[in-house]
Amino acid sequence: MNETKFHELEEKIGYRFHNRRLLAQALSHSSFANEHRAEGFKDNERLEFLGDAVLELVSSDFLYHAYPDMQEGAMTKLRASLVCEPTLALSAKEFDLSRYLMLGKGEEHTGGRLRDSIVSDAFEALIGAMYLDGGLIPARAFIERFALKDIEHKKLFYDSKTVLQEIVQRDPDHGEIRYVIVGEDGPDHAKTFRAEAWVGERKVGSGSGSTKKAAEQEAAYRAIQAMNASGENG
């Protein structure tokens, strides 16, 4: 990736790396690193491991202080909703992280740039890189800005199938909910599924994801958004 794109990403996340190699590593998928090993590229898996731990610490600390009356079980569930793969991929869309990923040719051709698992891993790797480069303060600022913002919105995304079920059950005229997988792309080890949510005979939402469940979840979320916009949800 050229220096212009490095700078562009740094502007978006609000942090300038002292060691650009850490940034490059955070953005390097294993498929890219394998193709460019001779040039000294390393994949982002070790940084992802570190970033995952930093993310858990910061999010736990944030929730502990932000919700002083919340019980441990509820905090655990809320934290899970904020740091799960689909939600992190959603957070990464705020600064278009997928645009800056470095992928191998095969992964690029099979849609890896749009795969939640790859994008969420890079999000965590970026946290790990920031932690090594500048310590906990910039890593915390990044997490709070992108992962811990708009919590109620992200909680809805995580619980979207349950929430949609509750909406539909309020009115018996709605009919039953069903989810239909309408397509899949990519090789067997890295598929992207496309799903539709139907209520009765009406399609109410569409979504995609690296698993059938994730695709259905996004379809439900889009359905809730549409119902809210049209006034169907009270």
JSON list of N, CA and C in Angstrom, two decimals, residues 89-150:
[
{"chain": "A", "resi": 89, "resn": "ALA", "atom": "N", "xyz": [-17.15, -5.59, 12.29]},
{"chain": "A", "resi": 89, "resn": "ALA", "atom": "CA", "xyz": [-17.15, -5.29, 10.85]},
{"chain": "A", "resi": 89, "resn": "ALA", "atom": "C", "xyz": [-18.02, -4.07, 10.56]},
{"chain": "A", "resi": 90, "resn": "LEU", "atom": "N", "xyz": [-19.14, -3.96, 11.28]},
{"chain": "A", "resi": 90, "resn": "LEU", "atom": "CA", "xyz": [-20.01, -2.79, 11.13]},
{"chain": "A", "resi": 90, "resn": "LEU", "atom": "C", "xyz": [-19.27, -1.53, 11.59]},
{"chain": "A", "resi": 91, "resn": "SER", "atom": "N", "xyz": [-18.56, -1.62, 12.71]},
{"chain": "A", "resi": 91, "resn": "SER", "atom": "CA", "xyz": [-17.79, -0.48, 13.21]},
{"chain": "A", "resi": 91, "resn": "SER", "atom": "C", "xyz": [-16.71, -0.07, 12.22]},
{"chain": "A", "resi": 92, "resn": "ALA", "atom": "N", "xyz": [-16.09, -1.06, 11.58]},
{"chain": "A", "resi": 92, "resn": "ALA", "atom": "CA", "xyz": [-15.01, -0.79, 10.63]},
{"chain": "A", "resi": 92, "resn": "ALA", "atom": "C", "xyz": [-15.49, -0.05, 9.40]},
{"chain": "A", "resi": 93, "resn": "LYS", "atom": "N", "xyz": [-16.79, -0.17, 9.09]},
{"chain": "A", "resi": 93, "resn": "LYS", "atom": "CA", "xyz": [-17.34, 0.53, 7.93]},
{"chain": "A", "resi": 93, "resn": "LYS", "atom": "C", "xyz": [-17.32, 2.04, 8.12]},
{"chain": "A", "resi": 94, "resn": "GLU", "atom": "N", "xyz": [-17.26, 2.48, 9.38]},
{"chain": "A", "resi": 94, "resn": "GLU", "atom": "CA", "xyz": [-17.26, 3.92, 9.65]},
{"chain": "A", "resi": 94, "resn": "GLU", "atom": "C", "xyz": [-16.03, 4.61, 9.07]},
{"chain": "A", "resi": 95, "resn": "PHE", "atom": "N", "xyz": [-14.93, 3.88, 8.94]},
{"chain": "A", "resi": 95, "resn": "PHE", "atom": "CA", "xyz": [-13.75, 4.49, 8.33]},
{"chain": "A", "resi": 95, "resn": "PHE", "atom": "C", "xyz": [-13.27, 3.67, 7.13]},
{"chain": "A", "resi": 96, "resn": "ASP", "atom": "N", "xyz": [-14.17, 2.84, 6.59]},
{"chain": "A", "resi": 96, "resn": "ASP", "atom": "CA", "xyz": [-13.93, 2.11, 5.33]},
{"chain": "A", "resi": 96, "resn": "ASP", "atom": "C", "xyz": [-12.65, 1.28, 5.40]},
{"chain": "A", "resi": 97, "resn": "LEU", "atom": "N", "xyz": [-12.49, 0.53, 6.49]},
{"chain": "A", "resi": 97, "resn": "LEU", "atom": "CA", "xyz": [-11.26, -0.24, 6.69]},
{"chain": "A", "resi": 97, "resn": "LEU", "atom": "C", "xyz": [-11.01, -1.23, 5.56]},
{"chain": "A", "resi": 98, "resn": "SER", "atom": "N", "xyz": [-12.07, -1.83, 5.03]},
{"chain": "A", "resi": 98, "resn": "SER", "atom": "CA", "xyz": [-11.89, -2.85, 4.00]},
{"chain": "A", "resi": 98, "resn": "SER", "atom": "C", "xyz": [-11.14, -2.32, 2.78]},
{"chain": "A", "resi": 99, "resn": "ARG", "atom": "N", "xyz": [-11.25, -1.04, 2.53]},
{"chain": "A", "resi": 99, "resn": "ARG", "atom": "CA", "xyz": [-10.58, -0.42, 1.37]},
{"chain": "A", "resi": 99, "resn": "ARG", "atom": "C", "xyz": [-9.06, -0.48, 1.49]},
{"chain": "A", "resi": 100, "resn": "TYR", "atom": "N", "xyz": [-8.55, -0.57, 2.71]},
{"chain": "A", "resi": 100, "resn": "TYR", "atom": "CA", "xyz": [-7.11, -0.49, 2.94]},
{"chain": "A", "resi": 100, "resn": "TYR", "atom": "C", "xyz": [-6.46, -1.84, 3.19]},
{"chain": "A", "resi": 101, "resn": "LEU", "atom": "N", "xyz": [-7.24, -2.91, 3.21]},
{"chain": "A", "resi": 101, "resn": "LEU", "atom": "CA", "xyz": [-6.68, -4.23, 3.46]},
{"chain": "A", "resi": 101, "resn": "LEU", "atom": "C", "xyz": [-5.78, -4.67, 2.31]},
{"chain": "A", "resi": 102, "resn": "MET", "atom": "N", "xyz": [-4.76, -5.40, 2.66]},
{"chain": "A", "resi": 102, "resn": "MET", "atom": "CA", "xyz": [-3.85, -5.98, 1.65]},
{"chain": "A", "resi": 102, "resn": "MET", "atom": "C", "xyz": [-4.10, -7.48, 1.62]},
{"chain": "A", "resi": 103, "resn": "LEU", "atom": "N", "xyz": [-4.64, -7.94, 0.50]},
{"chain": "A", "resi": 103, "resn": "LEU", "atom": "CA", "xyz": [-5.04, -9.33, 0.34]},
{"chain": "A", "resi": 103, "resn": "LEU", "atom": "C", "xyz": [-4.26, -9.99, -0.79]},
{"chain": "A", "resi": 104, "resn": "GLY", "atom": "N", "xyz": [-4.13, -11.32, -0.70]},
{"chain": "A", "resi": 104, "resn": "GLY", "atom": "CA", "xyz": [-3.56, -12.07, -1.80]},
{"chain": "A", "resi": 104, "resn": "GLY", "atom": "C", "xyz": [-4.51, -12.08, -2.99]},
{"chain": "A", "resi": 105, "resn": "LYS", "atom": "N", "xyz": [-4.01, -12.42, -4.14]},
{"chain": "A", "resi": 105, "resn": "LYS", "atom": "CA", "xyz": [-4.83, -12.36, -5.36]},
{"chain": "A", "resi": 105, "resn": "LYS", "atom": "C", "xyz": [-6.06, -13.25, -5.26]},
{"chain": "A", "resi": 106, "resn": "GLY", "atom": "N", "xyz": [-5.89, -14.46, -4.74]},
{"chain": "A", "resi": 106, "resn": "GLY", "atom": "CA", "xyz": [-7.02, -15.38, -4.64]},
{"chain": "A", "resi": 106, "resn": "GLY", "atom": "C", "xyz": [-8.08, -14.85, -3.69]},
{"chain": "A", "resi": 107, "resn": "GLU", "atom": "N", "xyz": [-7.65, -14.34, -2.55]},
{"chain": "A", "resi": 107, "resn": "GLU", "atom": "CA", "xyz": [-8.60, -13.82, -1.56]},
{"chain": "A", "resi": 107, "resn": "GLU", "atom": "C", "xyz": [-9.32, -12.59, -2.11]},
{"chain": "A", "resi": 108, "resn": "GLU", "atom": "N", "xyz": [-8.60, -11.78, -2.86]},
{"chain": "A", "resi": 108, "resn": "GLU", "atom": "CA", "xyz": [-9.20, -10.60, -3.48]},
{"chain": "A", "resi": 108, "resn": "GLU", "atom": "C", "xyz": [-10.30, -11.00, -4.45]},
{"chain": "A", "resi": 109, "resn": "HIS", "atom": "N", "xyz": [-10.03, -12.00, -5.27]},
{"chain": "A", "resi": 109, "resn": "HIS", "atom": "CA", "xyz": [-10.97, -12.42, -6.31]},
{"chain": "A", "resi": 109, "resn": "HIS", "atom": "C", "xyz": [-12.20, -13.11, -5.73]},
{"chain": "A", "resi": 110, "resn": "THR", "atom": "N", "xyz": [-12.10, -13.66, -4.54]},
{"chain": "A", "resi": 110, "resn": "THR", "atom": "CA", "xyz": [-13.25, -14.36, -3.95]},
{"chain": "A", "resi": 110, "resn": "THR", "atom": "C", "xyz": [-14.01, -13.50, -2.94]},
{"chain": "A", "resi": 111, "resn": "GLY", "atom": "N", "xyz": [-13.78, -12.18, -2.98]},
{"chain": "A", "resi": 111, "resn": "GLY", "atom": "CA", "xyz": [-14.57, -11.27, -2.16]},
{"chain": "A", "resi": 111, "resn": "GLY", "atom": "C", "xyz": [-14.11, -11.11, -0.73]},
{"chain": "A", "resi": 112, "resn": "GLY", "atom": "N", "xyz": [-12.85, -11.42, -0.44]},
{"chain": "A", "resi": 112, "resn": "GLY", "atom": "CA", "xyz": [-12.35, -11.32, 0.93]},
{"chain": "A", "resi": 112, "resn": "GLY", "atom": "C", "xyz": [-12.43, -9.93, 1.51]},
{"chain": "A", "resi": 113, "resn": "ARG", "atom": "N", "xyz": [-12.36, -8.93, 0.68]},
{"chain": "A", "resi": 113, "resn": "ARG", "atom": "CA", "xyz": [-12.38, -7.54, 1.16]},
{"chain": "A", "resi": 113, "resn": "ARG", "atom": "C", "xyz": [-13.70, -7.19, 1.86]},
{"chain": "A", "resi": 114, "resn": "LEU", "atom": "N", "xyz": [-14.75, -7.93, 1.52]},
{"chain": "A", "resi": 114, "resn": "LEU", "atom": "CA", "xyz": [-16.07, -7.66, 2.09]},
{"chain": "A", "resi": 114, "resn": "LEU", "atom": "C", "xyz": [-16.46, -8.69, 3.14]},
{"chain": "A", "resi": 115, "resn": "ARG", "atom": "N", "xyz": [-15.55, -9.60, 3.48]},
{"chain": "A", "resi": 115, "resn": "ARG", "atom": "CA", "xyz": [-15.89, -10.67, 4.42]},
{"chain": "A", "resi": 115, "resn": "ARG", "atom": "C", "xyz": [-15.73, -10.18, 5.86]},
{"chain": "A", "resi": 116, "resn": "ASP", "atom": "N", "xyz": [-16.79, -10.35, 6.65]},
{"chain": "A", "resi": 116, "resn": "ASP", "atom": "CA", "xyz": [-16.78, -9.85, 8.02]},
{"chain": "A", "resi": 116, "resn": "ASP", "atom": "C", "xyz": [-15.61, -10.39, 8.83]},
{"chain": "A", "resi": 117, "resn": "SER", "atom": "N", "xyz": [-15.30, -11.67, 8.65]},
{"chain": "A", "resi": 117, "resn": "SER", "atom": "CA", "xyz": [-14.23, -12.28, 9.45]},
{"chain": "A", "resi": 117, "resn": "SER", "atom": "C", "xyz": [-12.89, -11.60, 9.18]},
{"chain": "A", "resi": 118, "resn": "ILE", "atom": "N", "xyz": [-12.60, -11.30, 7.93]},
{"chain": "A", "resi": 118, "resn": "ILE", "atom": "CA", "xyz": [-11.33, -10.66, 7.58]},
{"chain": "A", "resi": 118, "resn": "ILE", "atom": "C", "xyz": [-11.29, -9.22, 8.07]},
{"chain": "A", "resi": 119, "resn": "VAL", "atom": "N", "xyz": [-12.39, -8.50, 7.89]},
{"chain": "A", "resi": 119, "resn": "VAL", "atom": "CA", "xyz": [-12.44, -7.09, 8.30]},
{"chain": "A", "resi": 119, "resn": "VAL", "atom": "C", "xyz": [-12.37, -6.96, 9.82]},
{"chain": "A", "resi": 120, "resn": "SER", "atom": "N", "xyz": [-13.10, -7.80, 10.55]},
{"chain": "A", "resi": 120, "resn": "SER", "atom": "CA", "xyz": [-13.08, -7.72, 12.01]},
{"chain": "A", "resi": 120, "resn": "SER", "atom": "C", "xyz": [-11.71, -8.11, 12.56]},
{"chain": "A", "resi": 121, "resn": "ASP", "atom": "N", "xyz": [-11.05, -9.09, 11.94]},
{"chain": "A", "resi": 121, "resn": "ASP", "atom": "CA", "xyz": [-9.70, -9.46, 12.36]},
{"chain": "A", "resi": 121, "resn": "ASP", "atom": "C", "xyz": [-8.73, -8.29, 12.17]},
{"chain": "A", "resi": 122, "resn": "ALA", "atom": "N", "xyz": [-8.87, -7.58, 11.05]},
{"chain": "A", "resi": 122, "resn": "ALA", "atom": "CA", "xyz": [-8.01, -6.43, 10.78]},
{"chain": "A", "resi": 122, "resn": "ALA", "atom": "C", "xyz": [-8.30, -5.29, 11.76]},
{"chain": "A", "resi": 123, "resn": "PHE", "atom": "N", "xyz": [-9.55, -5.14, 12.14]},
{"chain": "A", "resi": 123, "resn": "PHE", "atom": "CA", "xyz": [-9.93, -4.13, 13.14]},
{"chain": "A", "resi": 123, "resn": "PHE", "atom": "C", "xyz": [-9.20, -4.39, 14.45]},
{"chain": "A", "resi": 124, "resn": "GLU", "atom": "N", "xyz": [-9.20, -5.65, 14.90]},
{"chain": "A", "resi": 124, "resn": "GLU", "atom": "CA", "xyz": [-8.49, -6.01, 16.13]},
{"chain": "A", "resi": 124, "resn": "GLU", "atom": "C", "xyz": [-6.98, -5.88, 15.96]},
{"chain": "A", "resi": 125, "resn": "ALA", "atom": "N", "xyz": [-6.47, -6.23, 14.78]},
{"chain": "A", "resi": 125, "resn": "ALA", "atom": "CA", "xyz": [-5.03, -6.10, 14.52]},
{"chain": "A", "resi": 125, "resn": "ALA", "atom": "C", "xyz": [-4.60, -4.63, 14.56]},
{"chain": "A", "resi": 126, "resn": "LEU", "atom": "N", "xyz": [-5.46, -3.77, 14.07]},
{"chain": "A", "resi": 126, "resn": "LEU", "atom": "CA", "xyz": [-5.17, -2.33, 14.10]},
{"chain": "A", "resi": 126, "resn": "LEU", "atom": "C", "xyz": [-5.09, -1.84, 15.55]},
{"chain": "A", "resi": 127, "resn": "ILE", "atom": "N", "xyz": [-5.96, -2.36, 16.40]},
{"chain": "A", "resi": 127, "resn": "ILE", "atom": "CA", "xyz": [-5.89, -2.02, 17.83]},
{"chain": "A", "resi": 127, "resn": "ILE", "atom": "C", "xyz": [-4.55, -2.48, 18.41]},
{"chain": "A", "resi": 128, "resn": "GLY", "atom": "N", "xyz": [-4.17, -3.72, 18.08]},
{"chain": "A", "resi": 128, "resn": "GLY", "atom": "CA", "xyz": [-2.90, -4.24, 18.57]},
{"chain": "A", "resi": 128, "resn": "GLY", "atom": "C", "xyz": [-1.71, -3.41, 18.09]},
{"chain": "A", "resi": 129, "resn": "ALA", "atom": "N", "xyz": [-1.76, -2.98, 16.83]},
{"chain": "A", "resi": 129, "resn": "ALA", "atom": "CA", "xyz": [-0.67, -2.17, 16.28]},
{"chain": "A", "resi": 129, "resn": "ALA", "atom": "C", "xyz": [-0.60, -0.82, 16.98]},
{"chain": "A", "resi": 130, "resn": "MET", "atom": "N", "xyz": [-1.75, -0.21, 17.24]},
{"chain": "A", "resi": 130, "resn": "MET", "atom": "CA", "xyz": [-1.76, 1.09, 17.92]},
{"chain": "A", "resi": 130, "resn": "MET", "atom": "C", "xyz": [-1.24, 0.96, 19.35]},
{"chain": "A", "resi": 131, "resn": "TYR", "atom": "N", "xyz": [-1.60, -0.14, 20.01]},
{"chain": "A", "resi": 131, "resn": "TYR", "atom": "CA", "xyz": [-1.13, -0.37, 21.37]},
{"chain": "A", "resi": 131, "resn": "TYR", "atom": "C", "xyz": [0.39, -0.50, 21.41]},
{"chain": "A", "resi": 132, "resn": "LEU", "atom": "N", "xyz": [0.96, -1.24, 20.48]},
{"chain": "A", "resi": 132, "resn": "LEU", "atom": "CA", "xyz": [2.42, -1.39, 20.45]},
{"chain": "A", "resi": 132, "resn": "LEU", "atom": "C", "xyz": [3.11, -0.09, 20.06]},
{"chain": "A", "resi": 133, "resn": "ASP", "atom": "N", "xyz": [2.47, 0.68, 19.18]},
{"chain": "A", "resi": 133, "resn": "ASP", "atom": "CA", "xyz": [3.09, 1.89, 18.66]},
{"chain": "A", "resi": 133, "resn": "ASP", "atom": "C", "xyz": [3.00, 3.06, 19.63]},
{"chain": "A", "resi": 134, "resn": "GLY", "atom": "N", "xyz": [1.85, 3.17, 20.32]},
{"chain": "A", "resi": 134, "resn": "GLY", "atom": "CA", "xyz": [1.66, 4.35, 21.16]},
{"chain": "A", "resi": 134, "resn": "GLY", "atom": "C", "xyz": [1.15, 4.10, 22.56]},
{"chain": "A", "resi": 135, "resn": "GLY", "atom": "N", "xyz": [0.93, 2.83, 22.90]},
{"chain": "A", "resi": 135, "resn": "GLY", "atom": "CA", "xyz": [0.45, 2.51, 24.23]},
{"chain": "A", "resi": 135, "resn": "GLY", "atom": "C", "xyz": [-1.07, 2.44, 24.33]},
{"chain": "A", "resi": 136, "resn": "LEU", "atom": "N", "xyz": [-1.55, 2.35, 25.54]},
{"chain": "A", "resi": 136, "resn": "LEU", "atom": "CA", "xyz": [-2.98, 2.12, 25.77]},
{"chain": "A", "resi": 136, "resn": "LEU", "atom": "C", "xyz": [-3.83, 3.34, 25.47]},
{"chain": "A", "resi": 137, "resn": "ILE", "atom": "N", "xyz": [-3.31, 4.54, 25.66]},
{"chain": "A", "resi": 137, "resn": "ILE", "atom": "CA", "xyz": [-4.13, 5.75, 25.49]},
{"chain": "A", "resi": 137, "resn": "ILE", "atom": "C", "xyz": [-4.69, 5.88, 24.07]},
{"chain": "A", "resi": 138, "resn": "PRO", "atom": "N", "xyz": [-3.87, 5.82, 23.00]},
{"chain": "A", "resi": 138, "resn": "PRO", "atom": "CA", "xyz": [-4.45, 5.91, 21.67]},
{"chain": "A", "resi": 138, "resn": "PRO", "atom": "C", "xyz": [-5.32, 4.71, 21.30]},
{"chain": "A", "resi": 139, "resn": "ALA", "atom": "N", "xyz": [-4.93, 3.53, 21.80]},
{"chain": "A", "resi": 139, "resn": "ALA", "atom": "CA", "xyz": [-5.76, 2.34, 21.53]},
{"chain": "A", "resi": 139, "resn": "ALA", "atom": "C", "xyz": [-7.13, 2.49, 22.16]},
{"chain": "A", "resi": 140, "resn": "ARG", "atom": "N", "xyz": [-7.16, 2.99, 23.40]},
{"chain": "A", "resi": 140, "resn": "ARG", "atom": "CA", "xyz": [-8.44, 3.22, 24.08]},
{"chain": "A", "resi": 140, "resn": "ARG", "atom": "C", "xyz": [-9.28, 4.26, 23.33]},
{"chain": "A", "resi": 141, "resn": "ALA", "atom": "N", "xyz": [-8.65, 5.33, 22.89]},
{"chain": "A", "resi": 141, "resn": "ALA", "atom": "CA", "xyz": [-9.39, 6.38, 22.17]},
{"chain": "A", "resi": 141, "resn": "ALA", "atom": "C", "xyz": [-10.01, 5.83, 20.90]},
{"chain": "A", "resi": 142, "resn": "PHE", "atom": "N", "xyz": [-9.26, 5.01, 20.19]},
{"chain": "A", "resi": 142, "resn": "PHE", "atom": "CA", "xyz": [-9.76, 4.39, 18.96]},
{"chain": "A", "resi": 142, "resn": "PHE", "atom": "C", "xyz": [-10.95, 3.49, 19.26]},
{"chain": "A", "resi": 143, "resn": "ILE", "atom": "N", "xyz": [-10.83, 2.64, 20.28]},
{"chain": "A", "resi": 143, "resn": "ILE", "atom": "CA", "xyz": [-11.90, 1.70, 20.64]},
{"chain": "A", "resi": 143, "resn": "ILE", "atom": "C", "xyz": [-13.16, 2.46, 21.06]},
{"chain": "A", "resi": 144, "resn": "GLU", "atom": "N", "xyz": [-12.99, 3.48, 21.87]},
{"chain": "A", "resi": 144, "resn": "GLU", "atom": "CA", "xyz": [-14.15, 4.24, 22.33]},
{"chain": "A", "resi": 144, "resn": "GLU", "atom": "C", "xyz": [-14.81, 5.00, 21.18]},
{"chain": "A", "resi": 145, "resn": "ARG", "atom": "N", "xyz": [-14.01, 5.45, 20.25]},
{"chain": "A", "resi": 145, "resn": "ARG", "atom": "CA", "xyz": [-14.56, 6.22, 19.11]},
{"chain": "A", "resi": 145, "resn": "ARG", "atom": "C", "xyz": [-15.33, 5.33, 18.14]},
{"chain": "A", "resi": 146, "resn": "PHE", "atom": "N", "xyz": [-14.81, 4.13, 17.89]},
{"chain": "A", "resi": 146, "resn": "PHE", "atom": "CA", "xyz": [-15.41, 3.32, 16.84]},
{"chain": "A", "resi": 146, "resn": "PHE", "atom": "C", "xyz": [-16.18, 2.09, 17.34]},
{"chain": "A", "resi": 147, "resn": "ALA", "atom": "N", "xyz": [-15.68, 1.42, 18.37]},
{"chain": "A", "resi": 147, "resn": "ALA", "atom": "CA", "xyz": [-16.34, 0.19, 18.82]},
{"chain": "A", "resi": 147, "resn": "ALA", "atom": "C", "xyz": [-17.37, 0.43, 19.92]},
{"chain": "A", "resi": 148, "resn": "LEU", "atom": "N", "xyz": [-17.18, 1.47, 20.73]},
{"chain": "A", "resi": 148, "resn": "LEU", "atom": "CA", "xyz": [-18.05, 1.69, 21.88]},
{"chain": "A", "resi": 148, "resn": "LEU", "atom": "C", "xyz": [-18.95, 2.90, 21.69]},
{"chain": "A", "resi": 149, "resn": "LYS", "atom": "N", "xyz": [-19.12, 3.33, 20.47]},
{"chain": "A", "resi": 149, "resn": "LYS", "atom": "CA", "xyz": [-20.01, 4.43, 20.14]},
{"chain": "A", "resi": 149, "resn": "LYS", "atom": "C", "xyz": [-21.37, 3.88, 19.73]},
{"chain": "A", "resi": 150, "resn": "ASP", "atom": "N", "xyz": [-22.43, 4.59, 20.04]},
{"chain": "A", "resi": 150, "resn": "ASP", "atom": "CA", "xyz": [-23.77, 4.21, 19.58]},
{"chain": "A", "resi": 150, "resn": "ASP", "atom": "C", "xyz": [-24.12, 2.79, 20.05]}
]
